[in-house]
Tab-separated table of C-alpha atoms in Angstrom:
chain	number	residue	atom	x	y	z
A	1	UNK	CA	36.403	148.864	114.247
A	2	UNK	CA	33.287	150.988	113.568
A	3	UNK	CA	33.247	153.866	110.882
A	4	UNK	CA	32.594	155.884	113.937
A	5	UNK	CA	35.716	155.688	115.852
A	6	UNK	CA	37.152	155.196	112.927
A	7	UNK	CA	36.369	158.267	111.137
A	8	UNK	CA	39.318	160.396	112.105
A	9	UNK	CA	41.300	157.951	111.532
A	10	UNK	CA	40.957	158.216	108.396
A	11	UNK	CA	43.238	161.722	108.113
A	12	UNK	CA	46.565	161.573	108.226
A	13	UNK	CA	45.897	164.334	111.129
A	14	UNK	CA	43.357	164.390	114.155
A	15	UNK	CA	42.324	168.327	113.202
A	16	UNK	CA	41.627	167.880	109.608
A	17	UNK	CA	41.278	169.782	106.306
A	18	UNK	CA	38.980	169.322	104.543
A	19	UNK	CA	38.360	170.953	101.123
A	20	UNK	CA	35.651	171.334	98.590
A	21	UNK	CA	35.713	170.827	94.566
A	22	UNK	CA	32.196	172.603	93.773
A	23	UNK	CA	31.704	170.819	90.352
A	24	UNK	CA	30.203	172.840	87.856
A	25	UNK	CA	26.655	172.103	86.515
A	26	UNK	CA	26.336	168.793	85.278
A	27	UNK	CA	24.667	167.380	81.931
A	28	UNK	CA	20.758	168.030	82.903
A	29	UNK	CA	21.175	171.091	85.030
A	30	UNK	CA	20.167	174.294	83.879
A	31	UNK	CA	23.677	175.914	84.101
A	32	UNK	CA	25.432	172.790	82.268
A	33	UNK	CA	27.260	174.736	79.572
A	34	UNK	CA	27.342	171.625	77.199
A	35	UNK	CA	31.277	170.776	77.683
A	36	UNK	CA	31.501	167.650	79.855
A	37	UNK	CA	35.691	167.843	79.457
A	38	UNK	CA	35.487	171.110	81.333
A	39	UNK	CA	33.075	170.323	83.815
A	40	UNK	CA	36.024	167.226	84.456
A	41	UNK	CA	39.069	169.298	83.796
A	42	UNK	CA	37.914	172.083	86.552
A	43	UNK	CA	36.718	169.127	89.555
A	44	UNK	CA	40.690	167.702	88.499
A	45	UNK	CA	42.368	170.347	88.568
A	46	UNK	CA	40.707	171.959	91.952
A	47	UNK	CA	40.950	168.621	93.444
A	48	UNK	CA	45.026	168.731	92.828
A	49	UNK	CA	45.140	172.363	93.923
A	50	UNK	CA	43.891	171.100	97.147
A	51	UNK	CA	46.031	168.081	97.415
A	52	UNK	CA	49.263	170.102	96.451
A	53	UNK	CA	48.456	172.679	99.152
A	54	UNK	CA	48.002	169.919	102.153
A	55	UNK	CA	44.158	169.388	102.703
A	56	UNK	CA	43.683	166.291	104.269
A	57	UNK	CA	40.355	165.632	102.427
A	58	UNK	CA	38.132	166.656	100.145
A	59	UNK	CA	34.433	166.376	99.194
A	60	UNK	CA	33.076	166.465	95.595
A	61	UNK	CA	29.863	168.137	95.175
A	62	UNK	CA	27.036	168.991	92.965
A	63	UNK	CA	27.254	172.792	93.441
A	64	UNK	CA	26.350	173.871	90.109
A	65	UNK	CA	22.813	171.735	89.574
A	66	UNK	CA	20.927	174.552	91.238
A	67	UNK	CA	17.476	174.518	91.597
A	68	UNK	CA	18.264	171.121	93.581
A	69	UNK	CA	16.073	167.856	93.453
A	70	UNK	CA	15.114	167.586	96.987
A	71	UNK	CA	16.155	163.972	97.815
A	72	UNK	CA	16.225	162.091	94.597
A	73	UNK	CA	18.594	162.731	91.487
A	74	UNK	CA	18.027	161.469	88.175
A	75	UNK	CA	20.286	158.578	87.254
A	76	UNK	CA	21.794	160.816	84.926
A	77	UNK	CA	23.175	162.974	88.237
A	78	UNK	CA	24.255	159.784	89.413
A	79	UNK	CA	26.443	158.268	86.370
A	80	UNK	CA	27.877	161.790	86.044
A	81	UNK	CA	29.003	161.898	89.735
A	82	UNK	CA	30.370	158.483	89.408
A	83	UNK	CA	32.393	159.141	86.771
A	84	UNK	CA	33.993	162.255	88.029
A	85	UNK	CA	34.536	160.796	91.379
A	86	UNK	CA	36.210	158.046	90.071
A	87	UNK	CA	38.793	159.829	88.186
A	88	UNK	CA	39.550	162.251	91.549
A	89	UNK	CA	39.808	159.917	93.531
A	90	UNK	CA	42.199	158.377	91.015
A	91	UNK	CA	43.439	161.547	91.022
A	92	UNK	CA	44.737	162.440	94.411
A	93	UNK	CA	45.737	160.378	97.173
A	94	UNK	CA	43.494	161.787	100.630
A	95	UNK	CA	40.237	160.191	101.555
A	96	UNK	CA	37.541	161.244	99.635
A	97	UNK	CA	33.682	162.634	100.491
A	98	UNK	CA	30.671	162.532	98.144
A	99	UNK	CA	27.530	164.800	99.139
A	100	UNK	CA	24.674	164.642	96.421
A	101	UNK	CA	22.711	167.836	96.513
A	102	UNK	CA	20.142	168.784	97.717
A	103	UNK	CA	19.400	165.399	99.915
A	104	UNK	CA	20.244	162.430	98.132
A	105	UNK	CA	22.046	160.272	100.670
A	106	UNK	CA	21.110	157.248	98.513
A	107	UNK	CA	23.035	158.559	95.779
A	108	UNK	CA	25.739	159.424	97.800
A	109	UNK	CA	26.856	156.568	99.593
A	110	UNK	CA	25.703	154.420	96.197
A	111	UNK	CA	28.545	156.798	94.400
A	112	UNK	CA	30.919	156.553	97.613
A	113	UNK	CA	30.886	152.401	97.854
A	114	UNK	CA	31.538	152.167	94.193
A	115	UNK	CA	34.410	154.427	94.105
A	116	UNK	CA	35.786	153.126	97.726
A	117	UNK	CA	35.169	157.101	99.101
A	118	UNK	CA	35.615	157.144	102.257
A	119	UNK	CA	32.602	159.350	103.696
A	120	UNK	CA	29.605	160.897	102.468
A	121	UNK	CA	27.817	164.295	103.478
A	122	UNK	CA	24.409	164.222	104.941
A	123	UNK	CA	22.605	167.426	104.667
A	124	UNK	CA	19.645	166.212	106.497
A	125	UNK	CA	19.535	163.053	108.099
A	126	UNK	CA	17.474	162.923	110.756
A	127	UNK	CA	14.767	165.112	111.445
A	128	UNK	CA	12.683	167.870	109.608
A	129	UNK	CA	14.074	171.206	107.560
A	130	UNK	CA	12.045	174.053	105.672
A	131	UNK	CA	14.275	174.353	102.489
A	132	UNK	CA	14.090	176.294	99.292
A	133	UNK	CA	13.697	172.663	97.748
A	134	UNK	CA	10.412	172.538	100.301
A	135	UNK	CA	10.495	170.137	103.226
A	136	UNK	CA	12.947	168.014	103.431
A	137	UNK	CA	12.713	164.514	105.976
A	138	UNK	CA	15.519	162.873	107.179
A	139	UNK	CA	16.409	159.546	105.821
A	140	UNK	CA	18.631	157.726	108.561
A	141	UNK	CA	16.600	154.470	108.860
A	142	UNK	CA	17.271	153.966	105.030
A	143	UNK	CA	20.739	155.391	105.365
A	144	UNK	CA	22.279	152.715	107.656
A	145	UNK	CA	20.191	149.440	106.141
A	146	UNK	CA	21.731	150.709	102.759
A	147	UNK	CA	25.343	150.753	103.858
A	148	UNK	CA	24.758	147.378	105.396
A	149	UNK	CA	23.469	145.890	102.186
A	150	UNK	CA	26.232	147.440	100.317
A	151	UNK	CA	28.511	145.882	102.758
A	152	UNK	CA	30.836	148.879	102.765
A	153	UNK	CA	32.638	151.063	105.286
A	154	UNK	CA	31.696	154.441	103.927
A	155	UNK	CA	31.153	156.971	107.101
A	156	UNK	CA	28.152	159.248	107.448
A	157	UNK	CA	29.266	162.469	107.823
A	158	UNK	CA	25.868	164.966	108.863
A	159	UNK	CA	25.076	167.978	109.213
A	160	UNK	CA	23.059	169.797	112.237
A	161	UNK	CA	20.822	172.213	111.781
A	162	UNK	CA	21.916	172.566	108.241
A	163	UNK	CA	22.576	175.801	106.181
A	164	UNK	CA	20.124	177.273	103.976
A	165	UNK	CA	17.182	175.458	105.964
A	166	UNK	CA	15.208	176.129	108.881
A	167	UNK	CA	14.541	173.504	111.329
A	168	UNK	CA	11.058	172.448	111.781
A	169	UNK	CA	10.476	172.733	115.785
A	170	UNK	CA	12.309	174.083	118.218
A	171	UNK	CA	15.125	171.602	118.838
A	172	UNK	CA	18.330	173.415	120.023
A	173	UNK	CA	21.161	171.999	117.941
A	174	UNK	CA	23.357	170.680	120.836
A	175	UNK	CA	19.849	168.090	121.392
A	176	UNK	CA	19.744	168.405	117.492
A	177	UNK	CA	23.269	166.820	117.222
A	178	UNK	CA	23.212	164.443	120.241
A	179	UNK	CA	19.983	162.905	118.207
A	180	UNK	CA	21.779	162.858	115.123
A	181	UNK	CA	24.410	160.590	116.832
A	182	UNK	CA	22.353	158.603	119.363
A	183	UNK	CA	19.275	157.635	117.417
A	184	UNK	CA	20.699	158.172	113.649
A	185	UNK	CA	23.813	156.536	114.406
A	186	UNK	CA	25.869	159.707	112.578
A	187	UNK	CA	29.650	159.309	112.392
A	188	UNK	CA	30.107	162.522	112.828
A	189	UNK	CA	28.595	165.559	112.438
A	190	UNK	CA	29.165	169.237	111.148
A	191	UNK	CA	27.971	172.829	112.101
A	192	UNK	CA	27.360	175.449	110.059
A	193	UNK	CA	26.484	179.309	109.852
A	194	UNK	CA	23.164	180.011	107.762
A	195	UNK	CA	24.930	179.338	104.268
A	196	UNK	CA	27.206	179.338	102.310
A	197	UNK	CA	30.406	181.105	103.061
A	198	UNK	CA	28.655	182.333	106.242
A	199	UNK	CA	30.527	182.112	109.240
A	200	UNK	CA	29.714	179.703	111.475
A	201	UNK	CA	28.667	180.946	115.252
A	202	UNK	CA	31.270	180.019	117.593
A	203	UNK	CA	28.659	179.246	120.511
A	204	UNK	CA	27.118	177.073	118.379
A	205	UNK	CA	30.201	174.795	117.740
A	206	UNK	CA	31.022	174.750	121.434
A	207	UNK	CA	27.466	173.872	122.225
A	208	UNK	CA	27.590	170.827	119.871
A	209	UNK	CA	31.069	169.708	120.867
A	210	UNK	CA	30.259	169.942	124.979
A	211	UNK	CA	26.887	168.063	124.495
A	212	UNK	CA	28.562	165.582	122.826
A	213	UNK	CA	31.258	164.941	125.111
A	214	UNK	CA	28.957	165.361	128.222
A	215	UNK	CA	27.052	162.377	127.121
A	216	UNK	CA	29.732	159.956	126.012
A	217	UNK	CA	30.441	160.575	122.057
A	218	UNK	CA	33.648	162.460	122.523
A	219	UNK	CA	35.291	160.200	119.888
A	220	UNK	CA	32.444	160.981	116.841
A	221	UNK	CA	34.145	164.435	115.594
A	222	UNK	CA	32.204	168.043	114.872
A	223	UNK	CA	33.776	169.818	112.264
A	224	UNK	CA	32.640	173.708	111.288
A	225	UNK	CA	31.113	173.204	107.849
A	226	UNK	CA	30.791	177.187	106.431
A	227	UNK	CA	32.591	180.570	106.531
A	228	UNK	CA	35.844	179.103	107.907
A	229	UNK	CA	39.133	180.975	106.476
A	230	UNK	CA	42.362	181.501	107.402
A	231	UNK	CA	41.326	184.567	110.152
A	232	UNK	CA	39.120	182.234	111.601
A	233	UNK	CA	40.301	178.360	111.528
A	234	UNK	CA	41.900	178.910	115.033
A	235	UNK	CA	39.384	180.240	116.392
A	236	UNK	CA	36.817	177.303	115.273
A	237	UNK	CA	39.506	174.568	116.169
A	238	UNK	CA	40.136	176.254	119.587
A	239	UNK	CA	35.912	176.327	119.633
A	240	UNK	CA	35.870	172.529	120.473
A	241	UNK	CA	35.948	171.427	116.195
A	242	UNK	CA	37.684	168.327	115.219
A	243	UNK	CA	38.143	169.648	111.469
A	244	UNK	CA	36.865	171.986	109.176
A	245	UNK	CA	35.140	171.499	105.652
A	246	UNK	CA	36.499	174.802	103.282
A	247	UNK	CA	35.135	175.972	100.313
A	248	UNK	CA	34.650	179.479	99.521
A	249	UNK	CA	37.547	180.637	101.352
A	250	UNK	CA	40.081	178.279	98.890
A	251	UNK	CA	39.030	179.985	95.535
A	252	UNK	CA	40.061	183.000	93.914
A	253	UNK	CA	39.153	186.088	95.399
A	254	UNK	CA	36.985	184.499	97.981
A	255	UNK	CA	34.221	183.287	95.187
A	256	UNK	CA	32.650	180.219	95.697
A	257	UNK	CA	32.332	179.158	91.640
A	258	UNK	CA	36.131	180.232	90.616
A	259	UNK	CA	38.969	177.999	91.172
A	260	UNK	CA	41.052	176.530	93.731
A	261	UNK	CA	43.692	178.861	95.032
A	262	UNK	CA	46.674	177.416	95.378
A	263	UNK	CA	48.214	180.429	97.987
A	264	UNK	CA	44.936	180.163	99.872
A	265	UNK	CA	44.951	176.748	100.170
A	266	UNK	CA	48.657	176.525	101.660
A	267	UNK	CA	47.974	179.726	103.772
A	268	UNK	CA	44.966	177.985	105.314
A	269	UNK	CA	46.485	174.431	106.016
A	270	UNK	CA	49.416	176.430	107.244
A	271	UNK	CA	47.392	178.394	109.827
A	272	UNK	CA	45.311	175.144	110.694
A	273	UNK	CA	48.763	173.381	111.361
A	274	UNK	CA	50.073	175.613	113.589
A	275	UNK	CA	46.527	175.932	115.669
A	276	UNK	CA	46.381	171.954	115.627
A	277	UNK	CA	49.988	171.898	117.539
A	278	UNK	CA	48.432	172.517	120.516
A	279	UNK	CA	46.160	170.384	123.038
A	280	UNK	CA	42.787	170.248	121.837
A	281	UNK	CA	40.120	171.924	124.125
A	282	UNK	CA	38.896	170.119	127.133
């Protein structure tokens, strides 16, 4: 089976959760506050927040290494990611996702086959974006030929029309994401608002999901990727989304660096649940 029908199938659920441990800076970053044990202690404990409280994923992420290397970490990002990822995903028991900041899919699905994760984020993967890391090319060709060599299952999870870039040309992003399936072989892909915490525009998801479905690719899932809480995960499930990715809205008081939640994290899946129940959107 390919990782592309297969992706999904990967939840225990055909709407998924998914939630996000924002590690803090890491050794080498200008934020790293010179405790690796806490940098750990916060991605473990976040990471069983969100398992206690019912995600059915979650992705581990460089958040804290602002200013971003553009598409190439230092090994030292690398070995630090490796390490943490292995002990969360010894950690909790739902699938996984590594996404190495800014746009370092190398890195990623490296990390990701040597932990067994099961996915890895792909900020840009095909294409062109203007970034506050500069411009920023997508990767794809190298992408796929890696996960081959690495003989590994690890699905390639990426976004359209990412947040906190601007596309370069004036591709809509339901052509944007039909590209990012047909020619870069994506196993799924995600839509976002403008960044972080933003809410993602509605039209936007439907545009994605329709285009997708009109030409085939019905089976490779579009999940909203920012702004999605527990006012809105209806809404963006109802929109034609497979899943959601949730970040912000998990952590105390709504900030993106505190930590996991617990009460948000329960009220969300909750809400998500009972929106799931029904028939998803033709």
């Amino acid at each position: 089976m390919s990782t592309r029908t297969a992706l999904l199938e990967r939840f225990d659920t055909d709407r998924p959760v998914v939630g996000m441990v924002h590690l803090r800076a890491l050794p080498g970053a200008p934020g790293f506050g010179g405790d690796r044990d806490a940098v750990r202690a916060r991605a473990l404990e976040d990471a069983r927040r969100l398992a206690d409280g019912g995600v059915d994923g979650i992705i581990l992420e460089n958040f804290g290494d602002a200013p971003f290397y553009p598409d190439d970490v230092p090994k030292h990002v690398v070995a630090e990611m490796t390490a943490l990822a292995t002990d969360l995903t010894d950690a909790v028991n739902v699938p996984v996702g590594i996404n190495v900041l800014r746009n370092d899919a190398e890195a990623a699905l490296s990390i990701a086959a040597a932990v067994n994760a099961a996915f890895v984020r792909v900020n840009v993967h095909i294409g062109t974006a203007a970034t506050d890391q500069g411009v920023l090319e997508g990767r794809a060709h190298e992408t796929l030929r890696l996960r081959d060599r690495l003989a590994t299952d690890v699905a390639i999870l990426a976004d359209v029309h990412v947040k906190h870039a601007t596309p370069v040309g004036e591709q809509t992003i339901d052509r944007a994401a039909l590209e990012t399936v047909e020619r870069g072989r994506a196993d799924g892909v995600i839509v976002s608002g403008p960044g972080t915490s933003v809410e993602t525009p509605l039209a936007d998801v439907e545009s994605v999901a329709d285009a997708l479905a009109a030409h085939g690719h019905d089976r490779v899932p579009v999940f909203v990727g920012s702004g999605v809480t527990t006012e809105t995960v209806d809404d963006c499930l109802e929109a034609g989304a497979n899943g959601v990715i949730v970040g912000t809205a998990l952590k105390e008081g709504g900030e993106t660096t505190a930590p996991v939640a617990s009460e948000r994290v329960a009220d969300l899946v909750a809400t998500a649940r009972a929106a799931g129940s029904g028939s998803p959107r033709d």
